[in-house]
Coordinates of C-alpha atoms in Angstrom, one line a residue:
M1 CA 24.6 -27.1 -26.1
R2 CA 21.2 -25.5 -26.4
G3 CA 20.9 -22.1 -28.3
T4 CA 20.3 -19.3 -25.8
P5 CA 19.2 -15.6 -26.7
V6 CA 21.9 -13.1 -27.7
L7 CA 22.7 -10.0 -25.2
E8 CA 21.4 -6.7 -26.2
A9 CA 25.0 -5.5 -26.0
D10 CA 25.8 -8.2 -28.6
R11 CA 23.1 -7.0 -31.2
I12 CA 24.5 -4.9 -34.5
H13 CA 22.0 -2.1 -34.1
Q14 CA 22.9 -0.4 -37.2
L15 CA 21.7 -3.5 -39.1
D16 CA 18.4 -3.3 -37.2
G17 CA 18.2 0.6 -38.1
I18 CA 19.3 -0.3 -41.9
R19 CA 16.7 -3.1 -42.1
G20 CA 14.0 -0.6 -40.6
F21 CA 14.9 2.0 -43.2
A22 CA 14.8 -0.7 -45.8
L23 CA 11.6 -1.8 -44.8
F24 CA 9.7 1.5 -45.6
G25 CA 11.3 1.1 -48.9
I26 CA 9.9 -2.2 -49.5
L27 CA 6.8 -1.0 -48.1
L28 CA 6.7 2.0 -51.1
V29 CA 7.5 -0.4 -54.1
N30 CA 5.1 -3.1 -52.9
M31 CA 2.3 -0.3 -52.4
P32 CA 0.9 -0.1 -56.4
T33 CA 1.0 -3.9 -56.6
F34 CA -1.0 -4.0 -53.7
L35 CA -3.6 -1.8 -55.2
H36 CA -3.2 -2.5 -58.8
P37 CA -2.7 -5.4 -61.2
V38 CA 0.5 -4.4 -62.1
L39 CA 1.8 -7.4 -64.2
F40 CA -1.0 -6.8 -66.7
L41 CA -0.9 -3.4 -66.6
P42 CA 0.9 -1.1 -69.3
A43 CA 4.8 -1.2 -69.2
N44 CA 4.9 2.2 -67.6
G45 CA 3.4 0.2 -64.4
L46 CA 0.6 3.1 -64.1
A47 CA -3.2 2.1 -64.3
F48 CA -4.9 2.5 -67.8
E49 CA -6.6 5.8 -66.1
H50 CA -4.2 7.5 -63.9
S51 CA -3.1 11.4 -63.6
T52 CA -0.1 13.2 -64.0
L53 CA 0.7 13.3 -60.6
D54 CA 0.7 9.2 -60.6
E55 CA 2.9 9.8 -63.2
W56 CA 5.6 12.4 -61.2
I57 CA 5.0 9.2 -58.7
R58 CA 5.8 6.9 -60.7
L59 CA 9.2 8.2 -62.2
F60 CA 10.0 9.2 -58.6
F61 CA 9.8 5.5 -57.4
D62 CA 12.2 4.7 -60.6
M63 CA 14.4 6.8 -59.7
L64 CA 14.7 6.7 -55.9
V65 CA 12.8 3.7 -54.7
Q66 CA 12.2 0.8 -57.2
T67 CA 14.8 -2.1 -56.9
K68 CA 16.9 0.0 -54.4
F69 CA 15.6 -1.4 -51.1
Y70 CA 15.0 -5.2 -52.0
T71 CA 18.6 -5.3 -52.6
I72 CA 19.6 -3.5 -49.2
F73 CA 17.6 -6.4 -48.0
S74 CA 19.4 -9.2 -49.8
F75 CA 22.7 -7.7 -48.7
L76 CA 21.1 -8.0 -45.0
F77 CA 20.1 -11.4 -45.4
G78 CA 23.6 -12.1 -46.4
A79 CA 25.3 -10.5 -43.5
G80 CA 22.4 -12.2 -41.1
F81 CA 23.4 -15.6 -42.3
Y82 CA 27.2 -15.1 -41.7
L83 CA 26.1 -14.0 -38.1
F84 CA 23.5 -17.1 -37.3
M85 CA 26.2 -19.2 -38.4
N86 CA 28.9 -17.8 -36.7
R87 CA 27.2 -17.7 -33.1
A88 CA 26.1 -21.2 -33.6
E89 CA 29.8 -22.4 -34.6
Q90 CA 30.9 -20.7 -31.4
K91 CA 28.1 -22.3 -29.2
E92 CA 29.2 -25.9 -30.8
L93 CA 25.4 -25.9 -32.4
P94 CA 24.5 -28.0 -35.5
M95 CA 24.7 -25.1 -37.6
N96 CA 24.0 -26.5 -41.0
A97 CA 20.8 -28.7 -39.9
M98 CA 19.9 -25.3 -37.8
F99 CA 20.2 -23.2 -40.6
L100 CA 18.3 -25.8 -42.9
R101 CA 15.4 -25.9 -40.6
R102 CA 15.3 -21.9 -40.1
I103 CA 15.3 -21.7 -44.2
S104 CA 12.7 -24.3 -44.2
V105 CA 10.4 -22.4 -42.2
L106 CA 11.1 -19.2 -44.1
F107 CA 9.9 -21.0 -47.2
L108 CA 6.7 -22.5 -45.8
L109 CA 6.2 -18.4 -44.6
G110 CA 6.8 -17.4 -48.3
V111 CA 4.7 -19.9 -49.9
I112 CA 1.6 -19.1 -47.7
H113 CA 2.0 -15.4 -48.2
L114 CA 2.5 -15.9 -51.8
G115 CA -0.5 -18.3 -52.3
L116 CA -3.2 -16.6 -49.6
F117 CA -2.2 -13.0 -49.8
W118 CA 0.0 -11.6 -52.5
Y119 CA 2.0 -12.9 -55.5
G120 CA 4.9 -10.4 -54.9
D121 CA 6.5 -12.3 -52.2
I122 CA 10.5 -12.6 -51.9
L123 CA 10.6 -15.1 -48.6
H124 CA 10.5 -18.3 -50.6
T125 CA 13.1 -16.8 -53.1
Y126 CA 15.4 -16.1 -50.3
A127 CA 14.6 -19.3 -48.9
I128 CA 15.8 -21.2 -52.0
A129 CA 18.8 -18.6 -52.9
G130 CA 19.7 -18.7 -49.5
I131 CA 20.8 -22.9 -49.5
F132 CA 23.7 -21.9 -51.5
L133 CA 25.1 -19.7 -49.1
L134 CA 26.1 -23.2 -46.9
F135 CA 28.5 -23.5 -49.9
F136 CA 30.3 -20.9 -49.1
Y137 CA 30.4 -20.0 -45.2
K138 CA 33.7 -21.8 -45.2
R139 CA 34.8 -20.8 -48.2
T140 CA 37.8 -17.9 -48.0
D141 CA 37.1 -14.0 -48.9
K142 CA 38.7 -14.1 -52.0
T143 CA 36.7 -17.2 -53.0
I144 CA 33.5 -15.5 -52.1
R145 CA 34.3 -12.4 -53.6
N146 CA 35.2 -14.0 -57.4
W147 CA 31.8 -16.0 -57.1
A148 CA 29.7 -12.6 -56.1
W149 CA 31.4 -10.4 -58.8
S150 CA 31.0 -13.3 -61.3
L151 CA 27.5 -13.5 -60.7
L152 CA 26.6 -9.9 -60.4
M153 CA 28.4 -9.1 -63.7
L154 CA 26.9 -11.9 -65.5
I155 CA 23.5 -10.7 -64.6
Q156 CA 24.5 -7.1 -65.3
L157 CA 25.7 -8.2 -68.9
L158 CA 22.5 -9.8 -69.9
Y159 CA 20.5 -6.6 -68.5
A160 CA 23.4 -4.6 -70.7
L161 CA 22.5 -7.0 -73.9
L162 CA 18.9 -5.9 -73.3
L163 CA 19.9 -2.3 -74.2
F164 CA 20.5 -3.8 -77.6
I165 CA 17.5 -5.8 -78.9
P166 CA 15.4 -4.0 -81.4
S167 CA 12.3 -2.7 -80.5
D168 CA 9.2 -4.5 -80.9
P169 CA 6.5 -2.2 -82.1
S170 CA 3.5 -4.1 -80.4
V171 CA 1.8 -2.8 -77.6
V172 CA 0.1 -3.8 -74.4
G173 CA -3.2 -5.5 -76.4
S174 CA -6.6 -6.0 -75.4
E175 CA -5.7 -9.4 -73.9
S176 CA -3.6 -7.8 -71.0
H177 CA -6.3 -5.0 -70.4
A178 CA -9.1 -7.9 -70.0
I179 CA -6.6 -10.2 -67.7
A180 CA -6.3 -6.8 -65.5
Q181 CA -10.1 -6.6 -65.4
K182 CA -10.5 -9.9 -64.4
A183 CA -8.0 -9.3 -61.7
V184 CA -9.8 -6.0 -60.5
A185 CA -13.0 -8.4 -60.6
A186 CA -11.3 -10.9 -58.6
Y187 CA -9.9 -9.3 -55.9
S188 CA -12.5 -6.5 -55.1
S189 CA -15.6 -8.9 -55.3
G190 CA -14.4 -12.1 -55.6
S191 CA -14.8 -15.0 -53.0
W192 CA -11.5 -16.2 -51.8
G193 CA -11.6 -19.3 -54.1
E194 CA -11.7 -16.7 -57.0
W195 CA -8.8 -15.0 -55.4
I196 CA -7.1 -18.3 -55.6
Q197 CA -7.9 -19.4 -58.8
F198 CA -7.1 -16.2 -60.7
R199 CA -3.7 -16.1 -58.8
F200 CA -3.0 -19.8 -60.0
A201 CA -4.6 -19.1 -63.6
F202 CA -2.7 -15.7 -64.4
E203 CA 0.1 -14.7 -61.8
F204 CA 1.8 -17.8 -60.7
P205 CA 3.2 -18.5 -64.2
I206 CA 4.7 -15.3 -64.5
V207 CA 6.1 -15.5 -61.0
A208 CA 7.3 -19.2 -61.7
S209 CA 8.7 -18.4 -65.0
N210 CA 11.2 -15.5 -63.6
E211 CA 12.1 -17.6 -60.2
F212 CA 15.5 -18.6 -61.6
L213 CA 16.6 -15.2 -62.6
A214 CA 15.3 -13.9 -59.2
I215 CA 17.3 -16.3 -57.4
L216 CA 20.6 -15.5 -59.4
T217 CA 19.8 -11.8 -58.7
V218 CA 19.7 -11.9 -55.0
L219 CA 22.6 -14.7 -54.9
P220 CA 25.5 -12.3 -55.4
L221 CA 24.1 -9.6 -52.6
F222 CA 23.7 -12.4 -50.5
M223 CA 27.3 -13.1 -50.8
F224 CA 28.5 -9.4 -50.5
G225 CA 26.6 -9.2 -47.0
L226 CA 28.3 -12.4 -45.8
L227 CA 31.6 -11.2 -46.7
A228 CA 31.0 -7.4 -45.3
A229 CA 29.6 -9.2 -41.9
R230 CA 32.4 -11.8 -41.6
R231 CA 35.1 -8.5 -42.3
G232 CA 33.4 -7.0 -39.1
V233 CA 31.8 -4.0 -41.3
F234 CA 29.2 -3.0 -39.2
T235 CA 30.9 -2.9 -36.2
A236 CA 30.9 0.4 -33.8
D237 CA 34.5 0.9 -33.6
G238 CA 34.8 3.4 -36.8
K239 CA 37.6 1.6 -38.1
H240 CA 35.8 1.3 -41.6
R241 CA 34.7 4.9 -41.6
T242 CA 36.8 6.1 -44.5
A243 CA 36.3 3.3 -46.4
F244 CA 32.5 4.1 -46.2
R245 CA 33.2 7.9 -47.0
R246 CA 35.0 6.9 -50.0
M247 CA 32.3 4.5 -51.1
W248 CA 29.7 7.1 -50.5
W249 CA 31.0 9.6 -52.8
V250 CA 31.8 7.2 -55.6
T251 CA 27.8 5.5 -55.3
L252 CA 27.0 9.0 -55.0
I253 CA 28.5 10.0 -58.5
L254 CA 27.7 6.9 -60.3
S255 CA 23.7 7.0 -58.9
I256 CA 23.2 10.5 -60.3
V257 CA 24.7 9.3 -63.7
L258 CA 22.4 6.1 -63.3
I259 CA 19.3 7.9 -62.1
S260 CA 19.3 10.8 -64.6
M261 CA 19.1 8.4 -67.3
I262 CA 15.9 7.1 -66.4
P263 CA 13.7 10.4 -66.9
L264 CA 16.0 10.5 -70.1
V265 CA 15.1 7.4 -71.7
K266 CA 11.3 7.3 -70.4
K267 CA 10.8 10.9 -72.4
G268 CA 13.1 9.5 -75.5
I269 CA 15.7 12.0 -75.0
V270 CA 18.0 9.1 -75.1
Q271 CA 17.3 5.9 -77.0
F272 CA 18.3 2.8 -77.7
P273 CA 17.5 -0.3 -80.2
A274 CA 15.2 -1.7 -76.9
P275 CA 12.1 -0.3 -76.4
D276 CA 11.9 2.6 -73.8
H277 CA 10.5 0.7 -71.4
V278 CA 13.0 -2.2 -71.3
A279 CA 15.7 0.4 -71.2
S280 CA 14.4 2.0 -68.2
I281 CA 14.3 -1.0 -66.5
V282 CA 17.7 -1.7 -67.2
F283 CA 18.6 1.9 -65.8
V284 CA 16.5 1.1 -62.8
G285 CA 18.1 -2.0 -62.2
W286 CA 21.6 -0.3 -62.3
S287 CA 21.0 2.4 -60.3
G288 CA 19.4 0.1 -57.8
L289 CA 22.9 -1.5 -57.1
T290 CA 24.8 1.8 -56.7
L291 CA 22.4 3.9 -54.8
S292 CA 21.7 1.0 -52.4
V293 CA 25.2 1.1 -51.3
F294 CA 24.9 4.7 -51.0
Y295 CA 22.0 4.3 -49.0
I296 CA 24.0 2.1 -46.5
C297 CA 26.9 4.3 -46.5
S298 CA 24.8 7.2 -45.8
F299 CA 22.6 5.2 -42.7
I300 CA 26.1 4.4 -41.2
L301 CA 28.1 7.9 -41.3
L302 CA 24.8 9.3 -40.1
Y303 CA 24.3 6.7 -37.4
E304 CA 27.7 8.1 -35.9
K305 CA 26.7 11.9 -35.5
A306 CA 24.9 12.7 -32.4
A307 CA 22.5 14.9 -34.2
F308 CA 21.0 11.8 -36.0
H309 CA 21.7 8.8 -34.0
K310 CA 19.0 9.3 -31.8
G311 CA 16.3 9.4 -34.6
L312 CA 17.8 6.7 -36.5
R313 CA 17.3 4.7 -33.9
H314 CA 13.4 4.5 -34.0
L315 CA 13.9 2.2 -37.0
E316 CA 15.6 -0.3 -35.2
A317 CA 12.4 -1.7 -33.5
V318 CA 10.7 -1.8 -36.8
G319 CA 14.1 -3.4 -38.1
R320 CA 14.4 -5.9 -35.4
M321 CA 10.7 -7.1 -36.4
A322 CA 11.6 -6.9 -40.2
L323 CA 9.8 -10.4 -40.8
S324 CA 6.4 -9.6 -38.8
N325 CA 6.7 -6.0 -40.2
Y326 CA 7.2 -7.7 -43.7
L327 CA 4.2 -9.9 -43.6
G328 CA 2.2 -7.4 -41.6
Q329 CA 2.6 -5.0 -44.4
T330 CA 0.6 -7.2 -46.8
I331 CA -2.0 -8.9 -44.5
V332 CA -2.8 -5.1 -43.3
T333 CA -3.1 -3.4 -46.6
V334 CA -4.7 -6.4 -48.4
G335 CA -7.1 -6.7 -45.7
L336 CA -8.2 -2.7 -46.1
V337 CA -8.3 -3.3 -49.9
T338 CA -10.4 -6.0 -49.8
V339 CA -12.7 -5.1 -46.9
F340 CA -13.2 -1.6 -48.7
K341 CA -13.2 -3.0 -52.3
L342 CA -10.6 -0.8 -53.2
Y343 CA -8.5 -2.4 -55.6
G344 CA -7.8 -1.2 -58.6
T345 CA -9.6 2.1 -57.8
L346 CA -6.9 4.1 -55.7
S347 CA -4.1 6.4 -57.2
L348 CA -0.6 6.4 -56.3
G349 CA -0.8 9.3 -54.6
V350 CA -3.4 8.2 -52.0
G351 CA -1.1 5.0 -51.9
L352 CA 1.9 7.4 -51.0
I353 CA -0.3 8.9 -47.9
Y354 CA -0.9 5.5 -47.3
C355 CA 2.6 4.6 -46.5
L356 CA 3.4 7.7 -44.9
V357 CA 0.6 6.7 -42.2
L358 CA 1.3 3.0 -42.1
F359 CA 4.9 2.7 -41.5
P360 CA 5.1 5.6 -38.5
L361 CA 2.5 3.1 -36.9
Q362 CA 4.8 0.3 -37.7
V363 CA 7.6 1.8 -36.1
L364 CA 5.4 2.6 -33.1
A365 CA 3.9 -0.6 -32.6
S366 CA 7.1 -2.2 -32.8
K367 CA 8.4 0.2 -29.7
W368 CA 5.7 -1.0 -27.6
W369 CA 6.2 -4.7 -28.4
L370 CA 9.4 -4.9 -28.0
S371 CA 9.1 -3.1 -24.6
H372 CA 6.7 -6.4 -23.6
Y373 CA 8.2 -9.1 -25.5
Q374 CA 11.7 -10.5 -26.8
F375 CA 10.9 -11.1 -30.2
G376 CA 8.4 -10.4 -32.9
P377 CA 5.6 -12.5 -33.1
V378 CA 6.6 -14.0 -36.4
E379 CA 10.4 -14.0 -35.3
W380 CA 9.4 -15.6 -32.2
L381 CA 7.7 -18.6 -34.2
W382 CA 10.9 -18.6 -36.5
R383 CA 13.0 -19.1 -33.3
C384 CA 11.3 -21.9 -32.1
L385 CA 11.1 -24.1 -35.1
T386 CA 14.9 -23.6 -35.8
Y387 CA 16.1 -24.4 -32.5
A388 CA 13.4 -26.6 -31.8
R389 CA 12.3 -25.6 -28.5
W390 CA 9.8 -23.3 -26.8
M391 CA 11.5 -19.9 -26.4
P392 CA 10.0 -17.6 -23.7
M393 CA 8.0 -14.6 -25.2
K394 CA 8.4 -12.3 -22.6
R395 CA 11.1 -9.7 -21.8
N396 CA 13.5 -11.2 -19.2
G397 CA 16.4 -8.3 -18.4
G398 CA 17.4 -7.4 -21.6
N399 CA 18.2 -10.1 -23.2
Y400 CA 17.1 -10.8 -27.0
E401 CA 18.3 -12.3 -29.9
I402 CA 19.2 -11.3 -33.6

């Protein structure tokens, strides 16, 4: 039996909307790394020469944006895995083989993205971690929940231990400063070959050294997403509304506490044995877990209200083309920065304004594209290779695939 597109009525529009919302956060998070050699900057993540406004924007990002949206995306990836496998199973398709093809294509896209455009790619990590989901699709809810919580708590325990490692008096030295200058030279005036050479020499080793931790970090989030989709959390019948409201209040209170710790730690008002920047990273990560749940619950509760529903639906189109838009953010931004030789020169304020311009354009472009075509361009390629057959691109009576 061959795979066929999913009817528009079968789509879970809330998931598309949340993806679209998360894409804006992802753009904000990635923007500084598009503009500056963040890997080699001081621990505060700011350029060596920066303004007070940049410091406030960086603090705003750490409190409300950083780690919050990749967490949402990871959760949605797990939900998408379950929906894909469940629909393939219902159609009596070879779901395991299809998913392995799907994940292999994602890995290849990630490697191209990582190697040719930007070191911060997450797709290859999702692809590697996603393979492990195959071992959990047929497991009971209890098994999945136990594994997810165990992995999540293990990672958080490691972060908690970081708080009590005594401070190292060393600071960012001339070597990091020199590498940052090499990055600016390579990405602002170097050839494509110099880009690749710098990336292999300095950026890839850092990415590779963090890969195992990155996989362990996203895998439990995948599992929670899988479990949520299996339980029908995103259905529109409203039966989970009470649970969402309860979770909204719990995560709001926890987030306020954890977010408040970030400026207190950064300013040295609250101190741990660990360096301030390390303690700050820990609380940024913890607040990312609670605030991401708060964001999801807020979106779903607002989505059910007529006053907000129409406005939030604008995010569905950009969310349905999440892969195309994610890659497009990199290609467009890196292209502009390269052509106009802006790398290492722009402030976070300018970068924030850029994001506020680019994302609405992506929303408009996505809505226009989906008025003519069934899938985003990268999604179309992904589906063709997943189903191992040519799929029509043009719209056909409202038939779509998730």
